[in-house]
Short mmCIF file of C-alpha atoms in Angstrom, two decimals:
data_model
loop_
_atom_site.label_atom_id
_atom_site.label_comp_id
_atom_site.label_asym_id
_atom_site.label_seq_id
_atom_site.Cartn_x
_atom_site.Cartn_y
_atom_site.Cartn_z
CA ASN A 1 -60.84 175.08 -83.62
CA GLY A 2 -61.17 175.47 -87.28
CA ALA A 3 -61.48 179.12 -86.98
CA LEU A 4 -60.01 182.04 -88.90
CA ALA A 5 -56.70 183.41 -87.80
CA GLU A 6 -56.83 185.92 -85.05
CA GLY A 7 -57.78 189.35 -86.46
CA GLU A 8 -59.22 187.81 -89.60
CA THR A 9 -62.93 187.96 -90.68
CA ASN A 10 -64.76 187.07 -93.96
CA GLN A 11 -67.29 189.47 -95.48
CA THR A 12 -70.86 188.46 -95.29
CA SER A 13 -72.22 190.51 -97.98
CA TYR A 14 -70.99 192.12 -101.26
CA ASN A 15 -72.37 193.72 -104.42
CA ILE A 16 -71.15 194.33 -107.93
CA GLU A 17 -69.47 197.39 -106.85
CA THR A 18 -67.60 195.89 -103.90
CA SER A 19 -63.89 195.64 -104.37
CA GLU A 20 -62.52 192.15 -105.04
CA PHE A 21 -61.69 190.09 -102.14
CA THR A 22 -60.58 186.55 -101.34
CA LEU A 23 -62.06 184.56 -98.47
CA SER A 24 -59.74 183.64 -95.58
CA ASN A 25 -59.53 179.89 -94.94
CA PRO A 26 -59.90 178.45 -91.47
CA SER A 27 -57.11 176.74 -89.77
CA ASP A 28 -56.94 172.98 -89.19
CA ARG A 29 -59.03 171.55 -86.43
CA GLU A 30 -57.03 170.13 -83.45
CA ASP A 31 -57.93 168.27 -80.37
CA GLU A 32 -57.26 169.22 -76.77
CA ASP A 33 -53.56 167.95 -77.15
CA GLY A 34 -52.97 170.26 -80.19
CA ASP A 35 -53.01 167.44 -82.64
CA VAL A 36 -54.57 168.02 -86.06
CA THR A 37 -57.87 165.98 -86.37
CA GLN A 38 -59.28 167.67 -89.56
CA THR A 39 -57.84 169.67 -92.42
CA PHE A 40 -59.49 172.25 -94.34
CA ALA A 41 -60.39 170.91 -97.83
CA GLY A 42 -62.16 173.97 -99.41
CA TRP A 43 -65.34 175.91 -99.65
CA LYS A 44 -68.39 174.02 -100.98
CA SER A 45 -70.81 175.86 -103.25
CA GLY A 46 -73.27 173.59 -104.88
CA GLU A 47 -71.33 170.64 -106.23
CA THR A 48 -68.10 172.55 -106.38
CA ILE A 49 -65.40 172.65 -103.81
CA SER A 50 -62.62 175.35 -104.13
CA ASN A 51 -59.82 176.10 -101.69
CA THR A 52 -59.76 179.82 -102.97
CA ILE A 53 -63.02 181.84 -103.26
CA THR A 54 -62.65 185.34 -104.75
CA LEU A 55 -65.61 187.80 -104.93
CA PRO A 56 -67.44 189.49 -106.41
CA ASN A 57 -67.67 187.15 -109.48
CA THR A 58 -69.23 189.19 -112.18
CA SER A 59 -70.30 186.15 -114.10
CA ASP A 60 -71.90 184.50 -111.10
CA MET A 61 -73.60 187.16 -108.91
CA GLY A 62 -76.20 186.55 -106.27
CA ASN A 63 -76.37 185.13 -102.81
CA LYS A 64 -73.85 182.56 -101.83
CA THR A 65 -73.87 179.79 -99.35
CA LEU A 66 -70.41 178.50 -98.72
CA GLU A 67 -69.92 175.48 -96.53
CA ALA A 68 -66.41 174.64 -95.20
CA VAL A 69 -65.42 171.03 -96.12
CA TRP A 70 -63.15 169.08 -93.75
CA VAL A 71 -61.05 165.97 -94.19
CA ASN A 72 -60.40 163.71 -91.30
CA VAL A 73 -56.85 163.15 -90.30
CA ASP A 74 -55.96 159.82 -88.84
CA PRO A 75 -53.95 160.11 -85.50
CA THR A 76 -50.31 159.42 -85.55
CA VAL A 77 -49.27 155.78 -85.37
CA TYR A 78 -46.59 154.87 -82.93
CA THR A 79 -44.56 151.63 -83.00
CA ILE A 80 -43.52 149.23 -80.37
CA THR A 81 -40.40 146.97 -80.87
CA TYR A 82 -39.61 143.94 -78.75
CA GLU A 83 -36.40 142.06 -78.08
CA LEU A 84 -37.52 138.76 -76.69
CA ASN A 85 -34.13 137.24 -76.48
CA ASP A 86 -35.10 133.77 -77.68
CA GLY A 87 -38.31 133.83 -75.65
CA ILE A 88 -41.71 133.08 -77.19
CA LEU A 89 -45.27 134.54 -76.66
CA SER A 90 -48.29 132.41 -76.37
CA GLU A 91 -50.20 135.60 -77.28
CA SER A 92 -48.75 138.34 -79.40
CA ASN A 93 -48.39 141.89 -78.25
CA PRO A 94 -49.34 144.98 -80.11
CA THR A 95 -46.69 146.46 -82.49
CA SER A 96 -48.37 149.76 -83.01
CA PHE A 97 -50.80 152.11 -81.40
CA THR A 98 -52.30 155.62 -81.39
CA LYS A 99 -52.90 157.96 -78.55
CA ASN A 100 -56.53 156.98 -78.82
CA THR A 101 -55.77 153.25 -78.18
CA GLU A 102 -57.19 151.99 -75.00
CA THR A 103 -54.57 151.14 -72.14
CA PHE A 104 -53.30 147.64 -72.79
CA THR A 105 -50.85 145.44 -70.78
CA LEU A 106 -48.04 143.40 -72.39
CA ASN A 107 -48.19 139.63 -72.45
CA ASN A 108 -45.03 138.15 -70.81
CA PRO A 109 -42.84 135.71 -72.78
CA SER A 110 -41.52 132.31 -71.82
CA LYS A 111 -38.25 130.68 -72.41
CA THR A 112 -37.27 127.10 -72.00
CA GLY A 113 -35.02 126.67 -68.88
CA TYR A 114 -35.64 130.30 -67.78
CA THR A 115 -37.99 132.36 -65.59
CA PHE A 116 -39.09 135.71 -66.88
CA LYS A 117 -37.68 138.32 -64.86
CA GLY A 118 -39.38 141.36 -66.29
CA TRP A 119 -39.24 144.00 -69.17
CA SER A 120 -36.72 146.75 -69.57
CA GLY A 121 -37.00 149.61 -72.00
CA THR A 122 -38.80 152.90 -72.56
CA ASP A 123 -39.76 154.66 -69.46
CA LEU A 124 -39.02 151.60 -67.28
CA ASP A 125 -36.62 151.46 -64.33
CA GLY A 126 -34.38 148.32 -64.39
CA GLU A 127 -35.39 144.86 -65.41
CA GLU A 128 -37.96 143.84 -62.89
CA ASN A 129 -40.99 145.05 -64.55
CA LEU A 130 -43.24 142.08 -64.62
CA ILE A 131 -46.36 144.16 -65.41
CA VAL A 132 -46.03 146.74 -68.17
CA SER A 133 -49.00 148.74 -69.43
CA VAL A 134 -49.05 151.20 -72.21
CA GLN A 135 -51.43 153.85 -71.26
CA LYS A 136 -54.05 155.41 -73.36
CA GLY A 137 -52.65 158.94 -74.54
CA THR A 138 -49.08 157.79 -74.97
CA LYS A 139 -47.50 159.64 -77.97
CA LYS A 140 -44.11 158.19 -78.75
CA ASP A 141 -42.54 155.02 -80.11
CA LEU A 142 -41.70 152.42 -77.52
CA SER A 143 -39.13 149.62 -77.21
CA PHE A 144 -39.01 146.71 -74.68
CA GLU A 145 -36.59 143.87 -73.87
CA ALA A 146 -37.57 140.74 -72.14
CA ASN A 147 -35.08 139.57 -69.32
CA TYR A 148 -34.79 136.16 -67.78
CA THR A 149 -33.08 134.19 -64.99
CA ALA A 150 -31.75 130.79 -65.70
CA ASN A 151 -33.45 128.12 -63.66
CA THR A 152 -31.57 125.71 -61.22
CA TYR A 153 -32.49 122.09 -60.94
CA THR A 154 -31.38 119.21 -58.80
CA VAL A 155 -29.70 115.96 -59.70
CA LYS A 156 -30.19 113.04 -57.18
CA PHE A 157 -28.10 109.84 -57.16
CA ASP A 158 -29.63 106.54 -56.44
CA LYS A 159 -27.34 103.59 -55.66
CA ASN A 160 -29.77 101.16 -57.14
CA GLY A 161 -28.88 98.16 -55.10
CA GLY A 162 -25.35 99.25 -54.28
CA GLU A 163 -23.87 100.71 -51.15
CA GLY A 164 -22.90 104.36 -50.07
CA SER A 165 -24.33 107.62 -50.49
CA ILE A 166 -23.80 110.81 -52.78
CA ASP A 167 -25.03 114.42 -52.05
CA ASP A 168 -27.55 115.93 -54.43
CA GLN A 169 -26.00 118.20 -57.10
CA THR A 170 -27.31 121.49 -58.20
CA PHE A 171 -27.13 122.62 -61.80
CA THR A 172 -27.98 125.96 -63.65
CA TYR A 173 -29.72 125.72 -66.96
CA ASP A 174 -27.35 126.29 -70.04
CA ILE A 175 -24.28 125.87 -67.97
CA LYS A 176 -22.04 122.82 -68.40
CA GLN A 177 -21.10 120.89 -65.29
CA LYS A 178 -19.58 117.50 -64.58
CA LEU A 179 -21.60 114.94 -62.83
CA THR A 180 -20.33 114.13 -59.39
CA ALA A 181 -18.01 111.17 -59.44
CA ASN A 182 -19.46 107.81 -58.32
CA THR A 183 -18.66 106.47 -54.98
CA PHE A 184 -21.21 103.78 -54.75
CA THR A 185 -20.17 100.21 -54.66
CA LYS A 186 -21.86 96.92 -55.16
CA LEU A 187 -20.33 93.54 -54.33
CA GLY A 188 -19.54 91.49 -57.40
CA TYR A 189 -20.33 94.51 -59.71
CA THR A 190 -18.53 97.12 -61.71
CA PHE A 191 -20.18 100.59 -61.95
CA ALA A 192 -21.33 101.07 -65.58
CA GLY A 193 -22.64 104.70 -65.48
CA TRP A 194 -25.96 106.39 -64.74
CA ASN A 195 -29.37 106.17 -66.30
CA THR A 196 -32.58 108.08 -65.66
CA LEU A 197 -34.48 104.72 -65.15
CA ALA A 198 -33.57 102.18 -62.70
CA ASN A 199 -33.56 99.38 -65.32
CA GLY A 200 -31.32 101.20 -67.77
CA THR A 201 -33.78 101.84 -70.50
CA GLY A 202 -33.69 105.59 -70.02
CA THR A 203 -31.09 108.08 -71.00
CA ALA A 204 -27.61 107.10 -70.10
CA TYR A 205 -24.65 109.28 -68.65
CA SER A 206 -21.13 108.13 -68.10
CA ASN A 207 -19.22 108.78 -64.84
CA GLN A 208 -18.38 112.37 -64.25
CA GLU A 209 -19.78 113.08 -67.76
CA GLU A 210 -20.05 117.06 -68.46
CA VAL A 211 -23.70 117.58 -68.94
CA LYS A 212 -26.07 120.53 -69.66
CA ASN A 213 -29.80 120.96 -69.57
CA ILE A 214 -30.77 117.55 -68.24
CA LEU A 215 -33.95 119.32 -66.91
CA THR A 216 -35.50 122.73 -67.31
CA ASP A 217 -36.21 122.89 -63.66
CA GLY A 218 -37.16 120.77 -60.65
CA GLU A 219 -35.24 117.51 -59.79
CA ILE A 220 -34.30 114.28 -61.47
CA THR A 221 -32.83 110.97 -60.17
CA LEU A 222 -29.93 109.25 -61.85
CA TYR A 223 -29.78 105.49 -61.06
CA ALA A 224 -26.33 103.63 -60.79
CA GLN A 225 -25.96 101.00 -63.43
CA TRP A 226 -24.12 97.78 -62.41
CA THR A 227 -22.40 95.26 -64.60
CA PRO A 228 -21.79 91.77 -63.00
CA ASN A 229 -18.14 90.96 -62.78
CA ASN A 230 -16.63 87.90 -64.59
CA TYR A 231 -14.34 85.46 -62.64
CA GLU A 232 -12.90 82.08 -63.19
CA ILE A 233 -12.77 78.78 -61.19
CA GLN A 234 -9.50 77.01 -61.57
CA PHE A 235 -9.58 73.25 -60.87
CA ILE A 236 -6.48 71.81 -59.34
CA GLY A 237 -5.84 67.95 -59.25
CA ASN A 238 -4.51 68.14 -55.59
CA HIS A 239 -2.50 65.02 -55.74
CA SER A 240 1.17 64.22 -57.00
CA ASP A 241 0.03 61.28 -59.21
CA VAL A 242 -2.99 62.94 -60.71
CA THR A 243 -3.68 62.44 -64.36
CA GLY A 244 -6.00 64.55 -66.70
CA SER A 245 -6.68 68.10 -67.14
CA MET A 246 -9.44 70.67 -66.64
CA SER A 247 -10.00 74.09 -68.02
CA ASN A 248 -10.86 77.05 -65.99
CA LEU A 249 -14.71 77.65 -65.82
CA ASN A 250 -15.82 81.28 -66.72
CA MET A 251 -18.32 82.61 -64.30
CA VAL A 252 -20.54 85.68 -64.08
CA TYR A 253 -21.30 87.07 -60.70
CA ASP A 254 -24.99 86.25 -59.65
CA THR A 255 -25.22 83.66 -62.34
CA ALA A 256 -25.37 80.10 -61.12
CA THR A 257 -23.55 77.61 -63.27
CA SER A 258 -22.97 73.74 -62.79
CA LEU A 259 -19.47 72.70 -62.11
CA PRO A 260 -18.05 70.41 -64.86
CA ILE A 261 -17.72 66.68 -64.07
CA VAL A 262 -14.23 66.04 -62.71
CA GLY A 263 -11.64 65.35 -65.48
CA TYR A 264 -8.95 64.14 -63.02
CA SER A 265 -8.07 60.68 -61.81
CA VAL A 266 -5.73 59.05 -59.35
CA ASP A 267 -4.94 55.37 -59.30
CA ASN A 268 -6.54 53.69 -56.18
CA TYR A 269 -8.46 56.83 -55.25
CA SER A 270 -12.10 57.83 -55.68
CA PHE A 271 -13.14 61.47 -56.33
CA ASN A 272 -14.81 62.96 -53.31
CA GLY A 273 -15.64 66.42 -54.37
CA TRP A 274 -14.19 69.76 -54.46
CA ASN A 275 -13.00 72.15 -51.72
CA THR A 276 -11.71 75.76 -51.56
CA GLU A 277 -8.95 74.52 -49.56
CA SER A 278 -6.29 71.83 -50.49
CA ASN A 279 -6.64 70.21 -47.11
CA GLY A 280 -10.48 70.14 -47.29
CA SER A 281 -11.01 72.64 -44.55
CA GLY A 282 -12.74 75.16 -46.76
CA THR A 283 -16.16 75.17 -48.46
CA SER A 284 -16.93 71.85 -50.13
CA TYR A 285 -18.79 71.27 -53.34
CA GLU A 286 -20.15 68.02 -55.02
CA ASN A 287 -19.03 66.83 -58.45
CA GLY A 288 -21.32 68.70 -61.07
CA ALA A 289 -22.80 71.00 -58.23
CA GLN A 290 -24.48 74.15 -59.24
CA VAL A 291 -22.51 77.17 -57.82
CA ASN A 292 -22.85 80.91 -57.64
CA ASN A 293 -20.70 83.81 -56.46
CA LEU A 294 -17.56 81.77 -55.38
CA ALA A 295 -15.69 85.08 -56.05
CA THR A 296 -16.39 88.63 -56.90
CA ASN A 297 -13.66 89.00 -59.52
CA GLY A 298 -10.42 87.34 -60.73
CA VAL A 299 -9.64 83.64 -60.35
#
Protein backbone atom coordinates (compact mmCIF):
# COMPACT_ATOMS: atom_id res chain seq x y z
CA ASN A 1 0.00 0.00 0.00
CA GLY A 2 1.81 3.06 -1.22
CA ALA A 3 4.92 0.94 -1.79
CA LEU A 4 7.32 0.77 -4.69
CA ALA A 5 6.60 -1.64 -7.46
CA GLU A 6 7.79 -5.17 -6.93
CA GLY A 7 11.54 -5.41 -7.49
CA GLU A 8 12.10 -1.67 -7.23
CA THR A 9 14.10 0.07 -4.49
CA ASN A 10 15.41 3.55 -3.99
CA GLN A 11 19.03 4.28 -3.10
CA THR A 12 19.59 5.49 0.41
CA SER A 13 23.02 7.06 -0.17
CA TYR A 14 25.00 8.75 -2.91
CA ASN A 15 28.06 10.94 -3.50
CA ILE A 16 29.24 13.21 -6.24
CA GLU A 17 30.64 10.27 -8.14
CA THR A 18 27.38 8.31 -8.03
CA SER A 19 25.84 7.81 -11.41
CA GLU A 20 22.70 9.90 -11.91
CA PHE A 21 19.52 8.13 -10.87
CA THR A 22 15.83 9.03 -10.53
CA LEU A 23 13.83 7.98 -7.50
CA SER A 24 11.05 5.52 -8.13
CA ASN A 25 7.65 6.80 -6.98
CA PRO A 26 5.34 4.69 -4.82
CA SER A 27 2.04 3.40 -6.11
CA ASP A 28 -1.34 4.77 -5.02
CA ARG A 29 -2.61 3.64 -1.67
CA GLU A 30 -5.61 1.32 -1.76
CA ASP A 31 -8.02 -0.03 0.82
CA GLU A 32 -8.89 -3.68 1.38
CA ASP A 33 -11.32 -3.55 -1.57
CA GLY A 34 -8.61 -2.36 -3.96
CA ASP A 35 -10.06 1.15 -4.20
CA VAL A 36 -7.59 4.05 -4.30
CA THR A 37 -7.72 6.10 -1.12
CA GLN A 38 -4.61 8.29 -1.70
CA THR A 39 -2.51 9.20 -4.70
CA PHE A 40 1.18 10.07 -4.60
CA ALA A 41 1.63 13.83 -5.06
CA GLY A 42 5.43 14.01 -4.96
CA TRP A 43 8.50 14.10 -2.77
CA LYS A 44 8.78 16.93 -0.28
CA SER A 45 12.18 18.41 0.47
CA GLY A 46 11.99 21.50 2.62
CA GLU A 47 9.20 23.58 1.10
CA THR A 48 9.52 22.04 -2.32
CA ILE A 49 7.40 19.17 -3.64
CA SER A 50 8.48 17.43 -6.81
CA ASN A 51 7.16 14.36 -8.51
CA THR A 52 10.56 13.66 -10.07
CA ILE A 53 13.73 13.54 -7.98
CA THR A 54 17.04 13.03 -9.83
CA LEU A 55 20.30 12.66 -7.92
CA PRO A 56 23.08 13.52 -7.50
CA ASN A 57 22.36 17.21 -7.89
CA THR A 58 25.78 18.86 -8.14
CA SER A 59 24.37 22.24 -7.22
CA ASP A 60 22.72 20.91 -4.10
CA MET A 61 24.72 18.17 -2.53
CA GLY A 62 24.40 16.88 0.99
CA ASN A 63 22.08 14.71 3.02
CA LYS A 64 18.48 14.63 1.79
CA THR A 65 15.33 13.88 3.71
CA LEU A 66 12.52 13.20 1.29
CA GLU A 67 8.96 12.79 2.52
CA ALA A 68 6.28 11.22 0.35
CA VAL A 69 3.25 13.51 0.03
CA TRP A 70 -0.19 11.97 -0.44
CA VAL A 71 -3.50 13.41 -1.61
CA ASN A 72 -6.68 11.86 -0.30
CA VAL A 73 -9.07 10.50 -2.91
CA ASP A 74 -12.77 10.77 -2.16
CA PRO A 75 -14.61 7.46 -2.46
CA THR A 76 -16.67 6.89 -5.58
CA VAL A 77 -20.18 8.31 -5.33
CA TYR A 78 -22.99 6.05 -6.55
CA THR A 79 -26.49 7.24 -7.40
CA ILE A 80 -29.97 5.97 -6.59
CA THR A 81 -32.88 6.76 -8.89
CA TYR A 82 -36.51 6.32 -7.89
CA GLU A 83 -39.73 5.91 -9.84
CA LEU A 84 -42.51 6.73 -7.37
CA ASN A 85 -45.37 6.32 -9.89
CA ASP A 86 -47.27 9.35 -8.55
CA GLY A 87 -46.59 8.43 -4.95
CA ILE A 88 -45.17 10.85 -2.40
CA LEU A 89 -42.62 10.51 0.38
CA SER A 90 -43.18 12.11 3.76
CA GLU A 91 -39.41 11.86 4.28
CA SER A 92 -37.05 11.81 1.30
CA ASN A 93 -34.71 8.95 0.46
CA PRO A 94 -30.97 9.35 -0.28
CA THR A 95 -30.11 9.86 -3.94
CA SER A 96 -26.40 9.05 -3.58
CA PHE A 97 -24.03 7.12 -1.36
CA THR A 98 -20.50 5.75 -1.14
CA LYS A 99 -19.31 2.36 -0.03
CA ASN A 100 -18.58 3.94 3.36
CA THR A 101 -22.17 5.13 3.89
CA GLU A 102 -23.77 3.37 6.81
CA THR A 103 -26.55 0.92 5.97
CA PHE A 104 -29.86 2.74 5.49
CA THR A 105 -33.45 1.63 4.89
CA LEU A 106 -35.68 3.24 2.27
CA ASN A 107 -38.70 5.24 3.37
CA ASN A 108 -41.84 3.92 1.69
CA PRO A 109 -44.09 6.24 -0.34
CA SER A 110 -47.84 6.68 -0.13
CA LYS A 111 -50.38 7.24 -2.89
CA THR A 112 -53.96 8.43 -2.53
CA GLY A 113 -56.38 5.56 -3.02
CA TYR A 114 -53.65 2.94 -3.08
CA THR A 115 -51.73 0.71 -0.69
CA PHE A 116 -47.97 0.48 -1.11
CA LYS A 117 -47.13 -3.00 -2.38
CA GLY A 118 -43.34 -2.84 -2.28
CA TRP A 119 -40.20 -1.86 -4.18
CA SER A 120 -38.83 -3.52 -7.28
CA GLY A 121 -35.49 -2.76 -8.89
CA THR A 122 -31.79 -3.43 -8.53
CA ASP A 123 -31.05 -6.75 -6.80
CA LEU A 124 -34.71 -7.12 -5.76
CA ASP A 125 -36.94 -10.07 -6.51
CA GLY A 126 -40.43 -9.06 -7.64
CA GLU A 127 -42.55 -6.20 -6.31
CA GLU A 128 -43.21 -7.32 -2.73
CA ASN A 129 -40.17 -5.76 -1.08
CA LEU A 130 -41.75 -3.68 1.68
CA ILE A 131 -38.42 -3.25 3.51
CA VAL A 132 -35.40 -2.39 1.37
CA SER A 133 -31.99 -1.58 2.86
CA VAL A 134 -28.85 -0.41 1.09
CA GLN A 135 -25.95 -2.11 2.79
CA LYS A 136 -22.70 -0.42 3.72
CA GLY A 137 -20.09 -1.48 1.18
CA THR A 138 -22.44 -1.42 -1.83
CA LYS A 139 -20.48 -0.28 -4.90
CA LYS A 140 -22.86 0.34 -7.81
CA ASP A 141 -25.65 2.61 -8.97
CA LEU A 142 -29.14 1.57 -7.87
CA SER A 143 -32.65 2.03 -9.19
CA PHE A 144 -35.95 1.37 -7.42
CA GLU A 145 -39.60 1.53 -8.49
CA ALA A 146 -42.59 1.84 -6.16
CA ASN A 147 -45.54 -0.51 -6.71
CA TYR A 148 -49.08 -0.15 -5.38
CA THR A 149 -52.40 -1.97 -5.14
CA ALA A 150 -55.60 0.02 -5.73
CA ASN A 151 -57.84 0.13 -2.66
CA THR A 152 -61.39 -1.16 -2.65
CA TYR A 153 -64.18 0.60 -0.81
CA THR A 154 -67.84 -0.10 -0.09
CA VAL A 155 -70.91 1.98 -0.92
CA LYS A 156 -73.97 1.35 1.26
CA PHE A 157 -77.48 2.49 0.33
CA ASP A 158 -79.94 3.90 2.88
CA LYS A 159 -83.64 4.08 2.00
CA ASN A 160 -83.96 7.23 4.13
CA GLY A 161 -87.64 6.74 4.98
CA GLY A 162 -88.50 4.61 2.00
CA GLU A 163 -89.07 0.89 1.62
CA GLY A 164 -86.98 -1.96 0.18
CA SER A 165 -83.36 -3.07 0.29
CA ILE A 166 -80.25 -2.72 -1.91
CA ASP A 167 -77.07 -4.74 -1.47
CA ASP A 168 -73.78 -3.03 -0.69
CA GLN A 169 -71.63 -2.27 -3.71
CA THR A 170 -67.84 -2.66 -3.96
CA PHE A 171 -65.68 -0.21 -5.92
CA THR A 172 -62.00 -0.15 -6.84
CA TYR A 173 -60.15 3.16 -6.68
CA ASP A 174 -59.58 4.86 -10.06
CA ILE A 175 -62.07 2.56 -11.83
CA LYS A 176 -65.37 4.01 -13.02
CA GLN A 177 -68.49 2.08 -12.15
CA LYS A 178 -72.24 2.77 -12.22
CA LEU A 179 -74.09 3.01 -8.95
CA THR A 180 -76.62 0.24 -8.44
CA ALA A 181 -80.04 1.18 -9.84
CA ASN A 182 -82.43 2.38 -7.15
CA THR A 183 -85.20 -0.03 -6.15
CA PHE A 184 -86.33 1.80 -3.00
CA THR A 185 -89.85 3.21 -2.99
CA LYS A 186 -91.66 5.71 -0.79
CA LEU A 187 -95.40 6.26 -0.84
CA GLY A 188 -96.29 9.63 -2.28
CA TYR A 189 -92.72 10.42 -3.29
CA THR A 190 -90.50 10.16 -6.35
CA PHE A 191 -86.84 9.12 -6.04
CA ALA A 192 -84.62 12.15 -6.68
CA GLY A 193 -81.14 10.64 -6.47
CA TRP A 194 -78.55 9.96 -3.77
CA ASN A 195 -76.71 12.16 -1.33
CA THR A 196 -73.88 11.60 1.12
CA LEU A 197 -76.03 13.25 3.84
CA ALA A 198 -79.56 12.25 4.75
CA ASN A 199 -80.79 15.86 4.58
CA GLY A 200 -79.43 16.31 1.05
CA THR A 201 -76.78 18.92 1.90
CA GLY A 202 -73.83 16.68 1.01
CA THR A 203 -72.57 15.48 -2.37
CA ALA A 204 -75.34 14.44 -4.76
CA TYR A 205 -75.34 11.55 -7.24
CA SER A 206 -77.98 10.65 -9.78
CA ASN A 207 -79.54 7.23 -10.20
CA GLN A 208 -77.04 4.78 -11.79
CA GLU A 209 -74.48 7.59 -12.15
CA GLU A 210 -71.03 6.42 -13.27
CA VAL A 211 -68.74 7.38 -10.43
CA LYS A 212 -65.07 7.10 -9.50
CA ASN A 213 -63.13 7.70 -6.31
CA ILE A 214 -65.99 8.53 -3.98
CA LEU A 215 -63.64 7.31 -1.25
CA THR A 216 -59.99 6.33 -0.91
CA ASP A 217 -60.92 3.30 1.22
CA GLY A 218 -63.40 2.19 3.87
CA GLU A 219 -67.13 2.64 3.37
CA ILE A 220 -69.66 5.37 2.70
CA THR A 221 -73.45 5.52 2.89
CA LEU A 222 -75.56 7.13 0.19
CA TYR A 223 -79.01 8.25 1.29
CA ALA A 224 -82.03 8.13 -0.99
CA GLN A 225 -83.51 11.54 -1.68
CA TRP A 226 -87.25 11.90 -2.13
CA THR A 227 -89.36 14.56 -3.80
CA PRO A 228 -93.02 14.70 -2.69
CA ASN A 229 -95.45 14.12 -5.56
CA ASN A 230 -97.89 16.72 -6.79
CA TYR A 231 -101.51 15.78 -7.22
CA GLU A 232 -104.79 17.60 -7.90
CA ILE A 233 -108.15 17.55 -6.19
CA GLN A 234 -111.03 17.87 -8.62
CA PHE A 235 -114.36 19.24 -7.39
CA ILE A 236 -117.55 17.93 -9.01
CA GLY A 237 -120.94 19.62 -8.48
CA ASN A 238 -122.65 16.19 -8.34
CA HIS A 239 -126.14 17.41 -9.36
CA SER A 240 -127.87 17.92 -12.66
CA ASP A 241 -129.00 21.45 -11.72
CA VAL A 242 -125.75 22.63 -10.16
CA THR A 243 -124.46 26.09 -11.00
CA GLY A 244 -121.01 27.63 -10.48
CA SER A 245 -117.53 26.33 -11.06
CA MET A 246 -114.44 25.34 -9.13
CA SER A 247 -110.86 24.90 -10.32
CA ASN A 248 -108.78 21.89 -9.40
CA LEU A 249 -106.74 22.32 -6.24
CA ASN A 250 -102.99 21.61 -6.58
CA MET A 251 -101.63 19.60 -3.66
CA VAL A 252 -98.20 18.39 -2.54
CA TYR A 253 -97.96 15.05 -0.78
CA ASP A 254 -97.46 15.37 2.98
CA THR A 255 -98.39 19.06 2.85
CA ALA A 256 -101.76 19.92 4.40
CA THR A 257 -103.95 22.45 2.57
CA SER A 258 -107.46 23.78 3.26
CA LEU A 259 -110.16 22.91 0.80
CA PRO A 260 -111.66 25.97 -0.90
CA ILE A 261 -115.11 27.16 0.10
CA VAL A 262 -117.65 25.53 -2.16
CA GLY A 263 -118.33 27.43 -5.36
CA TYR A 264 -121.31 25.36 -6.43
CA SER A 265 -124.98 25.89 -5.61
CA VAL A 266 -128.22 24.04 -6.26
CA ASP A 267 -131.64 25.67 -5.83
CA ASN A 268 -133.50 24.40 -2.81
CA TYR A 269 -130.40 22.48 -1.56
CA SER A 270 -127.89 23.22 1.14
CA PHE A 271 -124.22 22.16 0.72
CA ASN A 272 -123.49 19.29 3.06
CA GLY A 273 -119.75 18.76 2.45
CA TRP A 274 -117.51 16.72 0.15
CA ASN A 275 -117.11 12.98 -0.32
CA THR A 276 -114.74 10.84 -2.31
CA GLU A 277 -117.75 8.93 -3.72
CA SER A 278 -120.67 10.52 -5.54
CA ASN A 279 -123.14 8.56 -3.41
CA GLY A 280 -121.51 9.71 -0.17
CA SER A 281 -120.22 6.28 0.77
CA GLY A 282 -116.56 7.30 0.68
CA THR A 283 -114.54 9.60 2.90
CA SER A 284 -116.25 12.84 3.87
CA TYR A 285 -114.74 16.31 4.26
CA GLU A 286 -116.30 19.49 5.56
CA ASN A 287 -116.40 22.73 3.62
CA GLY A 288 -112.95 24.38 3.96
CA ALA A 289 -111.51 21.36 5.79
CA GLN A 290 -107.74 20.99 5.97
CA VAL A 291 -106.74 17.88 4.06
CA ASN A 292 -103.57 15.94 3.41
CA ASN A 293 -102.51 12.98 1.27
CA LEU A 294 -105.82 12.38 -0.48
CA ALA A 295 -103.79 10.78 -3.30
CA THR A 296 -100.18 9.81 -4.02
CA ASN A 297 -100.18 11.41 -7.48
CA GLY A 298 -102.46 12.24 -10.38
CA VAL A 299 -105.99 13.71 -9.96
